[in-house]
């Protein structure tokens, strides 16, 4: 449950060293996996997103925040633990109306904000990296009734692994831009275990989608889950 600052800081610092801080055009679709174009787009957050309040947990460089603000006219806040990432996100997409970025641990942000959201989402972000019973409860408190939670995580059975047999986290790695790997702790649940945790917080799971690139992946690589507040 401790903030895993250093691998993410190291990741951001390496990336920043190679990417110029400049305004970028937002991508034309939302990505839930590491393969562009694979799986659903933003419609799983709600059909009409214009004017809706959205929150991304662990936004990194802010590509999905930028897409949702520019192409769906949503009002989106991206939160990330690492100040460098948020600086990078602002340099790329800070000019886009409706896109805003904040530095912080997602639990602290959710506990401190007075706002509620129509949808809260995470793309390989903080969901799975923070104790689920704490994070899901904090998310549920900040969703409006009928609000949507959607998150993608590395598939728990990727590359021959097996989902956790219990509720404990286990060791995983972040691959740095220079291909070195740094250890992190991750909760690696299958869809049933996520559904059970989600159900305890006043949300109800609505879909669990396994994403696998038909040519490039031997295994499902991404688990994408959606839920709705009762
Ligand atoms: C693999 S990156 C994904 C970034 C982004 N969602 C994307 O798709 O490009 C994970 C991000 O989550 C952030 N993160 C990890 N733990 C976090 C926490 N507890 N609170 C906020 N952000 C966190 C990291 O700093 C990192 O930028």
PDB file of C-alpha atoms and ligand atoms in Angstrom:
ATOM      1  CA  UNK A   1       0.000   0.000   0.000  1.00  0.00           C
ATOM      2  CA  UNK A   2       3.087   2.238   0.213  1.00  0.00           C
ATOM      3  CA  UNK A   3       3.472   4.654  -2.693  1.00  0.00           C
ATOM      4  CA  UNK A   4       5.826   3.048  -5.175  1.00  0.00           C
ATOM      5  CA  UNK A   5       7.509   6.303  -6.035  1.00  0.00           C
ATOM      6  CA  UNK A   6      10.951   5.374  -7.221  1.00  0.00           C
ATOM      7  CA  UNK A   7      10.322   3.007 -10.177  1.00  0.00           C
ATOM      8  CA  UNK A   8       7.682   5.379 -11.529  1.00  0.00           C
ATOM      9  CA  UNK A   9       9.902   8.385 -10.936  1.00  0.00           C
ATOM     10  CA  UNK A  10      12.784   6.626 -12.708  1.00  0.00           C
ATOM     11  CA  UNK A  11      10.460   5.723 -15.565  1.00  0.00           C
ATOM     12  CA  UNK A  12       9.275   9.307 -15.971  1.00  0.00           C
ATOM     13  CA  UNK A  13      12.813  10.726 -15.718  1.00  0.00           C
ATOM     14  CA  UNK A  14      14.122   8.410 -18.438  1.00  0.00           C
ATOM     15  CA  UNK A  15      11.173   9.109 -20.707  1.00  0.00           C
ATOM     16  CA  UNK A  16      11.464  12.869 -20.195  1.00  0.00           C
ATOM     17  CA  UNK A  17      15.124  12.774 -21.165  1.00  0.00           C
ATOM     18  CA  UNK A  18      14.160  11.479 -24.629  1.00  0.00           C
ATOM     19  CA  UNK A  19      10.838  13.264 -25.313  1.00  0.00           C
ATOM     20  CA  UNK A  20      10.848  16.999 -25.995  1.00  0.00           C
ATOM     21  CA  UNK A  21       8.365  18.944 -23.860  1.00  0.00           C
ATOM     22  CA  UNK A  22       6.097  20.263 -26.601  1.00  0.00           C
ATOM     23  CA  UNK A  23       2.421  20.598 -27.418  1.00  0.00           C
ATOM     24  CA  UNK A  24       1.058  17.460 -29.091  1.00  0.00           C
ATOM     25  CA  UNK A  25      -2.120  16.610 -30.965  1.00  0.00           C
ATOM     26  CA  UNK A  26      -4.352  14.310 -28.869  1.00  0.00           C
ATOM     27  CA  UNK A  27      -4.781  10.773 -30.187  1.00  0.00           C
ATOM     28  CA  UNK A  28      -7.919  10.054 -32.225  1.00  0.00           C
ATOM     29  CA  UNK A  29      -9.086   7.192 -29.982  1.00  0.00           C
ATOM     30  CA  UNK A  30      -8.794   5.973 -26.440  1.00  0.00           C
ATOM     31  CA  UNK A  31      -6.434   3.044 -25.822  1.00  0.00           C
ATOM     32  CA  UNK A  32      -6.956   0.464 -23.060  1.00  0.00           C
ATOM     33  CA  UNK A  33      -4.040  -1.800 -24.058  1.00  0.00           C
ATOM     34  CA  UNK A  34      -0.495  -1.383 -25.317  1.00  0.00           C
ATOM     35  CA  UNK A  35      -1.561  -2.168 -28.906  1.00  0.00           C
ATOM     36  CA  UNK A  36      -3.082   0.884 -30.604  1.00  0.00           C
ATOM     37  CA  UNK A  37      -6.527   0.129 -32.027  1.00  0.00           C
ATOM     38  CA  UNK A  38      -7.095  -3.067 -30.012  1.00  0.00           C
ATOM     39  CA  UNK A  39     -10.349  -3.397 -28.052  1.00  0.00           C
ATOM     40  CA  UNK A  40     -12.995  -0.828 -27.155  1.00  0.00           C
ATOM     41  CA  UNK A  41     -12.666   2.937 -27.418  1.00  0.00           C
ATOM     42  CA  UNK A  42     -14.085   5.509 -24.964  1.00  0.00           C
ATOM     43  CA  UNK A  43     -17.706   4.354 -25.332  1.00  0.00           C
ATOM     44  CA  UNK A  44     -17.335   2.044 -22.337  1.00  0.00           C
ATOM     45  CA  UNK A  45     -17.125   5.174 -20.145  1.00  0.00           C
ATOM     46  CA  UNK A  46     -20.570   6.249 -21.327  1.00  0.00           C
ATOM     47  CA  UNK A  47     -22.177   6.988 -24.668  1.00  0.00           C
ATOM     48  CA  UNK A  48     -22.478  10.758 -24.367  1.00  0.00           C
ATOM     49  CA  UNK A  49     -19.406  12.164 -22.627  1.00  0.00           C
ATOM     50  CA  UNK A  50     -19.841  15.843 -23.539  1.00  0.00           C
ATOM     51  CA  UNK A  51     -19.614  17.899 -20.342  1.00  0.00           C
ATOM     52  CA  UNK A  52     -19.181  14.783 -18.166  1.00  0.00           C
ATOM     53  CA  UNK A  53     -16.666  14.841 -15.298  1.00  0.00           C
ATOM     54  CA  UNK A  54     -14.020  12.138 -15.615  1.00  0.00           C
ATOM     55  CA  UNK A  55     -10.989  11.232 -13.498  1.00  0.00           C
ATOM     56  CA  UNK A  56      -7.954   9.179 -14.605  1.00  0.00           C
ATOM     57  CA  UNK A  57      -5.953   7.391 -11.900  1.00  0.00           C
ATOM     58  CA  UNK A  58      -2.257   7.279 -12.896  1.00  0.00           C
ATOM     59  CA  UNK A  59      -2.472   9.313 -16.111  1.00  0.00           C
ATOM     60  CA  UNK A  60       1.227   9.275 -17.060  1.00  0.00           C
ATOM     61  CA  UNK A  61       1.780  11.584 -20.063  1.00  0.00           C
ATOM     62  CA  UNK A  62      -1.954  12.234 -20.348  1.00  0.00           C
ATOM     63  CA  UNK A  63      -2.812  10.844 -23.809  1.00  0.00           C
ATOM     64  CA  UNK A  64      -6.240   9.503 -22.798  1.00  0.00           C
ATOM     65  CA  UNK A  65      -7.088  12.654 -20.825  1.00  0.00           C
ATOM     66  CA  UNK A  66      -6.282  14.661 -23.950  1.00  0.00           C
ATOM     67  CA  UNK A  67      -8.383  12.414 -26.190  1.00  0.00           C
ATOM     68  CA  UNK A  68     -11.417  12.566 -23.906  1.00  0.00           C
ATOM     69  CA  UNK A  69     -11.230  16.349 -23.499  1.00  0.00           C
ATOM     70  CA  UNK A  70     -10.587  17.180 -27.161  1.00  0.00           C
ATOM     71  CA  UNK A  71     -12.628  14.562 -29.023  1.00  0.00           C
ATOM     72  CA  UNK A  72     -15.402  13.785 -26.497  1.00  0.00           C
ATOM     73  CA  UNK A  73     -15.682  17.275 -24.924  1.00  0.00           C
ATOM     74  CA  UNK A  74     -15.481  15.775 -21.425  1.00  0.00           C
ATOM     75  CA  UNK A  75     -13.995  17.609 -18.431  1.00  0.00           C
ATOM     76  CA  UNK A  76     -11.138  15.358 -17.410  1.00  0.00           C
ATOM     77  CA  UNK A  77      -8.630  15.422 -14.555  1.00  0.00           C
ATOM     78  CA  UNK A  78      -5.575  13.163 -14.748  1.00  0.00           C
ATOM     79  CA  UNK A  79      -3.796  12.402 -11.468  1.00  0.00           C
ATOM     80  CA  UNK A  80      -0.295  10.976 -11.263  1.00  0.00           C
ATOM     81  CA  UNK A  81       2.047  10.276  -8.381  1.00  0.00           C
ATOM     82  CA  UNK A  82       5.068  11.673 -10.189  1.00  0.00           C
ATOM     83  CA  UNK A  83       5.408  15.434 -10.616  1.00  0.00           C
ATOM     84  CA  UNK A  84       7.635  14.933 -13.663  1.00  0.00           C
ATOM     85  CA  UNK A  85       4.870  12.979 -15.421  1.00  0.00           C
ATOM     86  CA  UNK A  86       2.350  15.707 -14.693  1.00  0.00           C
ATOM     87  CA  UNK A  87       4.783  18.342 -15.963  1.00  0.00           C
ATOM     88  CA  UNK A  88       5.196  16.278 -19.138  1.00  0.00           C
ATOM     89  CA  UNK A  89       1.410  15.828 -19.511  1.00  0.00           C
ATOM     90  CA  UNK A  90       0.871  19.592 -19.114  1.00  0.00           C
ATOM     91  CA  UNK A  91       3.579  20.400 -21.666  1.00  0.00           C
ATOM     92  CA  UNK A  92       1.896  18.095 -24.203  1.00  0.00           C
ATOM     93  CA  UNK A  93      -1.790  18.668 -23.495  1.00  0.00           C
ATOM     94  CA  UNK A  94      -2.155  21.502 -20.960  1.00  0.00           C
ATOM     95  CA  UNK A  95      -3.468  23.756 -23.754  1.00  0.00           C
ATOM     96  CA  UNK A  96      -6.557  21.596 -24.349  1.00  0.00           C
ATOM     97  CA  UNK A  97      -9.809  22.924 -22.945  1.00  0.00           C
ATOM     98  CA  UNK A  98     -11.293  20.519 -20.418  1.00  0.00           C
ATOM     99  CA  UNK A  99      -7.981  18.732 -19.680  1.00  0.00           C
ATOM    100  CA  UNK A 100      -6.382  19.253 -16.252  1.00  0.00           C
ATOM    101  CA  UNK A 101      -3.626  17.437 -14.387  1.00  0.00           C
ATOM    102  CA  UNK A 102      -2.792  17.050 -10.695  1.00  0.00           C
ATOM    103  CA  UNK A 103       0.122  15.504  -8.791  1.00  0.00           C
ATOM    104  CA  UNK A 104      -0.670  13.082  -5.989  1.00  0.00           C
ATOM    105  CA  UNK A 105      -1.256   9.573  -4.741  1.00  0.00           C
ATOM    106  CA  UNK A 106      -4.682   8.565  -6.038  1.00  0.00           C
ATOM    107  CA  UNK A 107      -5.928   7.585  -2.582  1.00  0.00           C
ATOM    108  CA  UNK A 108      -5.038  10.990  -1.166  1.00  0.00           C
ATOM    109  CA  UNK A 109      -6.583  12.712  -4.168  1.00  0.00           C
ATOM    110  CA  UNK A 110      -9.845  10.759  -3.901  1.00  0.00           C
ATOM    111  CA  UNK A 111     -10.024  11.332  -0.162  1.00  0.00           C
ATOM    112  CA  UNK A 112      -9.294  15.056  -0.397  1.00  0.00           C
ATOM    113  CA  UNK A 113     -11.353  16.108  -3.401  1.00  0.00           C
ATOM    114  CA  UNK A 114     -14.848  17.397  -2.795  1.00  0.00           C
ATOM    115  CA  UNK A 115     -15.853  16.519  -6.365  1.00  0.00           C
ATOM    116  CA  UNK A 116     -17.835  13.576  -7.677  1.00  0.00           C
ATOM    117  CA  UNK A 117     -17.309  12.076 -11.128  1.00  0.00           C
ATOM    118  CA  UNK A 118     -19.452  10.496 -13.845  1.00  0.00           C
ATOM    119  CA  UNK A 119     -16.653   8.044 -14.619  1.00  0.00           C
ATOM    120  CA  UNK A 120     -13.315   7.121 -13.047  1.00  0.00           C
ATOM    121  CA  UNK A 121     -10.827   5.109 -15.083  1.00  0.00           C
ATOM    122  CA  UNK A 122      -7.286   3.747 -15.078  1.00  0.00           C
ATOM    123  CA  UNK A 123      -5.198   2.437 -18.006  1.00  0.00           C
ATOM    124  CA  UNK A 124      -2.335   0.358 -16.598  1.00  0.00           C
ATOM    125  CA  UNK A 125      -2.441   3.071 -13.937  1.00  0.00           C
ATOM    126  CA  UNK A 126      -3.016   3.026 -10.188  1.00  0.00           C
ATOM    127  CA  UNK A 127      -5.668   0.247 -10.093  1.00  0.00           C
ATOM    128  CA  UNK A 128      -3.724  -2.924  -9.283  1.00  0.00           C
ATOM    129  CA  UNK A 129      -0.890  -0.903  -7.712  1.00  0.00           C
ATOM    130  CA  UNK A 130      -2.793   0.252  -4.599  1.00  0.00           C
ATOM    131  CA  UNK A 131      -4.577  -2.031  -2.083  1.00  0.00           C
ATOM    132  CA  UNK A 132      -7.890  -2.757  -3.889  1.00  0.00           C
ATOM    133  CA  UNK A 133     -10.096  -2.661  -0.774  1.00  0.00           C
ATOM    134  CA  UNK A 134      -8.919   0.893  -0.048  1.00  0.00           C
ATOM    135  CA  UNK A 135      -8.845   2.164  -3.614  1.00  0.00           C
ATOM    136  CA  UNK A 136     -12.185   0.679  -4.766  1.00  0.00           C
ATOM    137  CA  UNK A 137     -13.950   2.069  -1.689  1.00  0.00           C
ATOM    138  CA  UNK A 138     -12.450   5.525  -2.298  1.00  0.00           C
ATOM    139  CA  UNK A 139     -13.460   5.365  -5.981  1.00  0.00           C
ATOM    140  CA  UNK A 140     -17.012   4.319  -5.115  1.00  0.00           C
ATOM    141  CA  UNK A 141     -17.410   7.282  -2.752  1.00  0.00           C
ATOM    142  CA  UNK A 142     -16.478   9.696  -5.566  1.00  0.00           C
ATOM    143  CA  UNK A 143     -18.746   8.236  -8.272  1.00  0.00           C
ATOM    144  CA  UNK A 144     -22.247   9.595  -8.862  1.00  0.00           C
ATOM    145  CA  UNK A 145     -25.061   6.982  -8.709  1.00  0.00           C
ATOM    146  CA  UNK A 146     -24.913   5.083 -12.018  1.00  0.00           C
ATOM    147  CA  UNK A 147     -21.313   6.305 -12.520  1.00  0.00           C
ATOM    148  CA  UNK A 148     -18.797   4.082 -14.313  1.00  0.00           C
ATOM    149  CA  UNK A 149     -15.488   2.614 -13.195  1.00  0.00           C
ATOM    150  CA  UNK A 150     -13.304   1.177 -15.994  1.00  0.00           C
ATOM    151  CA  UNK A 151      -9.758  -0.063 -15.685  1.00  0.00           C
ATOM    152  CA  UNK A 152      -7.224  -2.081 -17.625  1.00  0.00           C
ATOM    153  CA  UNK A 153      -4.469  -4.068 -15.938  1.00  0.00           C
ATOM    154  CA  UNK A 154      -1.785  -6.428 -17.226  1.00  0.00           C
ATOM    155  CA  UNK A 155      -3.599  -9.744 -17.726  1.00  0.00           C
ATOM    156  CA  UNK A 156      -2.984 -11.990 -14.674  1.00  0.00           C
ATOM    157  CA  UNK A 157      -2.363 -14.985 -16.993  1.00  0.00           C
ATOM    158  CA  UNK A 158      -0.003 -13.169 -19.392  1.00  0.00           C
ATOM    159  CA  UNK A 159       3.066 -15.085 -20.503  1.00  0.00           C
ATOM    160  CA  UNK A 160       2.059 -18.250 -18.639  1.00  0.00           C
ATOM    161  CA  UNK A 161       1.536 -16.586 -15.259  1.00  0.00           C
ATOM    162  CA  UNK A 162      -1.373 -17.464 -12.995  1.00  0.00           C
ATOM    163  CA  UNK A 163      -3.819 -15.143 -11.238  1.00  0.00           C
ATOM    164  CA  UNK A 164      -3.255 -14.661  -7.498  1.00  0.00           C
ATOM    165  CA  UNK A 165      -4.787 -17.487  -5.448  1.00  0.00           C
ATOM    166  CA  UNK A 166      -5.514 -15.007  -2.636  1.00  0.00           C
ATOM    167  CA  UNK A 167      -5.966 -11.282  -1.973  1.00  0.00           C
ATOM    168  CA  UNK A 168      -2.279 -10.512  -1.483  1.00  0.00           C
ATOM    169  CA  UNK A 169      -0.101  -8.493  -3.880  1.00  0.00           C
ATOM    170  CA  UNK A 170       3.000  -9.953  -5.455  1.00  0.00           C
ATOM    171  CA  UNK A 171       6.163  -8.878  -7.191  1.00  0.00           C
ATOM    172  CA  UNK A 172       6.088  -7.565 -10.742  1.00  0.00           C
ATOM    173  CA  UNK A 173       8.426  -5.330 -12.743  1.00  0.00           C
ATOM    174  CA  UNK A 174       8.244  -2.051 -14.622  1.00  0.00           C
ATOM    175  CA  UNK A 175      10.264  -2.093 -17.813  1.00  0.00           C
ATOM    176  CA  UNK A 176      12.127   1.190 -18.184  1.00  0.00           C
ATOM    177  CA  UNK A 177      12.554   2.957 -21.530  1.00  0.00           C
ATOM    178  CA  UNK A 178      16.196   1.699 -21.492  1.00  0.00           C
ATOM    179  CA  UNK A 179      14.836  -1.898 -21.048  1.00  0.00           C
ATOM    180  CA  UNK A 180      16.092  -2.351 -17.472  1.00  0.00           C
ATOM    181  CA  UNK A 181      13.418  -3.636 -15.060  1.00  0.00           C
ATOM    182  CA  UNK A 182      12.573  -2.305 -11.600  1.00  0.00           C
ATOM    183  CA  UNK A 183      10.478  -4.232  -9.057  1.00  0.00           C
ATOM    184  CA  UNK A 184       6.990  -3.125  -8.034  1.00  0.00           C
ATOM    185  CA  UNK A 185       4.144  -4.725  -6.083  1.00  0.00           C
ATOM    186  CA  UNK A 186       0.952  -5.555  -7.964  1.00  0.00           C
ATOM    187  CA  UNK A 187      -2.429  -7.105  -7.131  1.00  0.00           C
ATOM    188  CA  UNK A 188      -2.923  -9.681  -9.922  1.00  0.00           C
ATOM    189  CA  UNK A 189      -6.571 -10.743  -9.689  1.00  0.00           C
ATOM    190  CA  UNK A 190      -8.669 -12.613 -12.232  1.00  0.00           C
ATOM    191  CA  UNK A 191     -12.081 -11.193 -13.169  1.00  0.00           C
ATOM    192  CA  UNK A 192     -13.884 -13.194 -10.425  1.00  0.00           C
ATOM    193  CA  UNK A 193     -11.669 -11.851  -7.658  1.00  0.00           C
ATOM    194  CA  UNK A 194     -12.018  -8.292  -9.024  1.00  0.00           C
ATOM    195  CA  UNK A 195     -15.813  -8.787  -9.160  1.00  0.00           C
ATOM    196  CA  UNK A 196     -15.892  -9.883  -5.506  1.00  0.00           C
ATOM    197  CA  UNK A 197     -13.826  -6.871  -4.381  1.00  0.00           C
ATOM    198  CA  UNK A 198     -15.892  -4.513  -6.514  1.00  0.00           C
ATOM    199  CA  UNK A 199     -19.175  -5.873  -5.116  1.00  0.00           C
ATOM    200  CA  UNK A 200     -18.045  -5.045  -1.549  1.00  0.00           C
ATOM    201  CA  UNK A 201     -17.811  -1.334  -2.343  1.00  0.00           C
ATOM    202  CA  UNK A 202     -21.305  -0.599  -3.687  1.00  0.00           C
ATOM    203  CA  UNK A 203     -20.313  -1.150  -7.316  1.00  0.00           C
ATOM    204  CA  UNK A 204     -21.383  -3.956  -9.636  1.00  0.00           C
ATOM    205  CA  UNK A 205     -19.114  -5.438 -12.328  1.00  0.00           C
ATOM    206  CA  UNK A 206     -20.652  -5.000 -15.806  1.00  0.00           C
ATOM    207  CA  UNK A 207     -17.985  -6.540 -18.086  1.00  0.00           C
ATOM    208  CA  UNK A 208     -14.587  -8.241 -18.087  1.00  0.00           C
ATOM    209  CA  UNK A 209     -12.829  -8.238 -21.452  1.00  0.00           C
ATOM    210  CA  UNK A 210      -9.585 -10.048 -22.258  1.00  0.00           C
ATOM    211  CA  UNK A 211      -7.471  -8.334 -24.895  1.00  0.00           C
ATOM    212  CA  UNK A 212      -4.968 -10.206 -27.015  1.00  0.00           C
ATOM    213  CA  UNK A 213      -3.463  -9.026 -30.279  1.00  0.00           C
ATOM    214  CA  UNK A 214      -4.430 -11.734 -32.795  1.00  0.00           C
ATOM    215  CA  UNK A 215      -0.965 -11.833 -34.423  1.00  0.00           C
ATOM    216  CA  UNK A 216       1.462 -10.436 -31.854  1.00  0.00           C
ATOM    217  CA  UNK A 217       0.334 -12.007 -28.561  1.00  0.00           C
ATOM    218  CA  UNK A 218       0.460 -15.673 -27.637  1.00  0.00           C
ATOM    219  CA  UNK A 219      -1.531 -14.884 -24.464  1.00  0.00           C
ATOM    220  CA  UNK A 220      -4.155 -12.363 -23.414  1.00  0.00           C
ATOM    221  CA  UNK A 221      -2.118  -9.344 -22.347  1.00  0.00           C
ATOM    222  CA  UNK A 222      -4.750  -7.006 -20.915  1.00  0.00           C
ATOM    223  CA  UNK A 223      -7.747  -7.452 -18.627  1.00  0.00           C
ATOM    224  CA  UNK A 224     -10.282  -4.636 -19.006  1.00  0.00           C
ATOM    225  CA  UNK A 225     -13.009  -4.398 -16.376  1.00  0.00           C
ATOM    226  CA  UNK A 226     -16.030  -2.136 -16.165  1.00  0.00           C
ATOM    227  CA  UNK A 227     -18.343  -1.603 -13.211  1.00  0.00           C
ATOM    228  CA  UNK A 228     -21.209   0.672 -12.301  1.00  0.00           C
ATOM    229  CA  UNK A 229     -22.172   2.352  -9.063  1.00  0.00           C
ATOM    230  CA  UNK A 230     -25.524   1.124  -7.815  1.00  0.00           C
TER     231      UNK A 230
HETATM  232  C1  LIG B   1       2.286   2.293 -16.761  1.00  0.00           C
HETATM  233  S1  LIG B   1       2.002   3.999 -16.423  1.00  0.00           S
HETATM  234  C2  LIG B   1       0.488   4.265 -17.323  1.00  0.00           C
HETATM  235  C3  LIG B   1       0.284   5.708 -17.676  1.00  0.00           C
HETATM  236  C4  LIG B   1      -0.963   6.049 -18.498  1.00  0.00           C
HETATM  237  N1  LIG B   1      -2.196   5.615 -17.875  1.00  0.00           N
HETATM  238  C5  LIG B   1      -0.854   5.551 -19.919  1.00  0.00           C
HETATM  239  O1  LIG B   1      -1.680   4.710 -20.306  1.00  0.00           O
HETATM  240  O2  LIG B   1       0.026   6.013 -20.647  1.00  0.00           O
HETATM  241  C6  LIG B   1       1.493   3.972 -14.706  1.00  0.00           C
HETATM  242  C7  LIG B   1       1.365   5.368 -14.118  1.00  0.00           C
HETATM  243  O3  LIG B   1       0.701   5.250 -12.844  1.00  0.00           O
HETATM  244  C8  LIG B   1       1.307   6.165 -11.959  1.00  0.00           C
HETATM  245  N2  LIG B   1       1.023   5.701 -10.577  1.00  0.00           N
HETATM  246  C9  LIG B   1       1.460   4.557  -9.984  1.00  0.00           C
HETATM  247  N3  LIG B   1       0.997   4.458  -8.716  1.00  0.00           N
HETATM  248  C10 LIG B   1       0.231   5.582  -8.509  1.00  0.00           C
HETATM  249  C11 LIG B   1      -0.493   6.074  -7.391  1.00  0.00           C
HETATM  250  N4  LIG B   1      -0.564   5.397  -6.246  1.00  0.00           N
HETATM  251  N5  LIG B   1      -1.119   7.278  -7.516  1.00  0.00           N
HETATM  252  C12 LIG B   1      -1.050   7.985  -8.678  1.00  0.00           C
HETATM  253  N6  LIG B   1      -0.376   7.547  -9.773  1.00  0.00           N
HETATM  254  C13 LIG B   1       0.254   6.368  -9.695  1.00  0.00           C
HETATM  255  C14 LIG B   1       2.790   6.138 -12.329  1.00  0.00           C
HETATM  256  O4  LIG B   1       3.484   7.284 -11.911  1.00  0.00           O
HETATM  257  C15 LIG B   1       2.711   6.029 -13.861  1.00  0.00           C
HETATM  258  O5  LIG B   1       2.750   7.294 -14.476  1.00  0.00           O
END
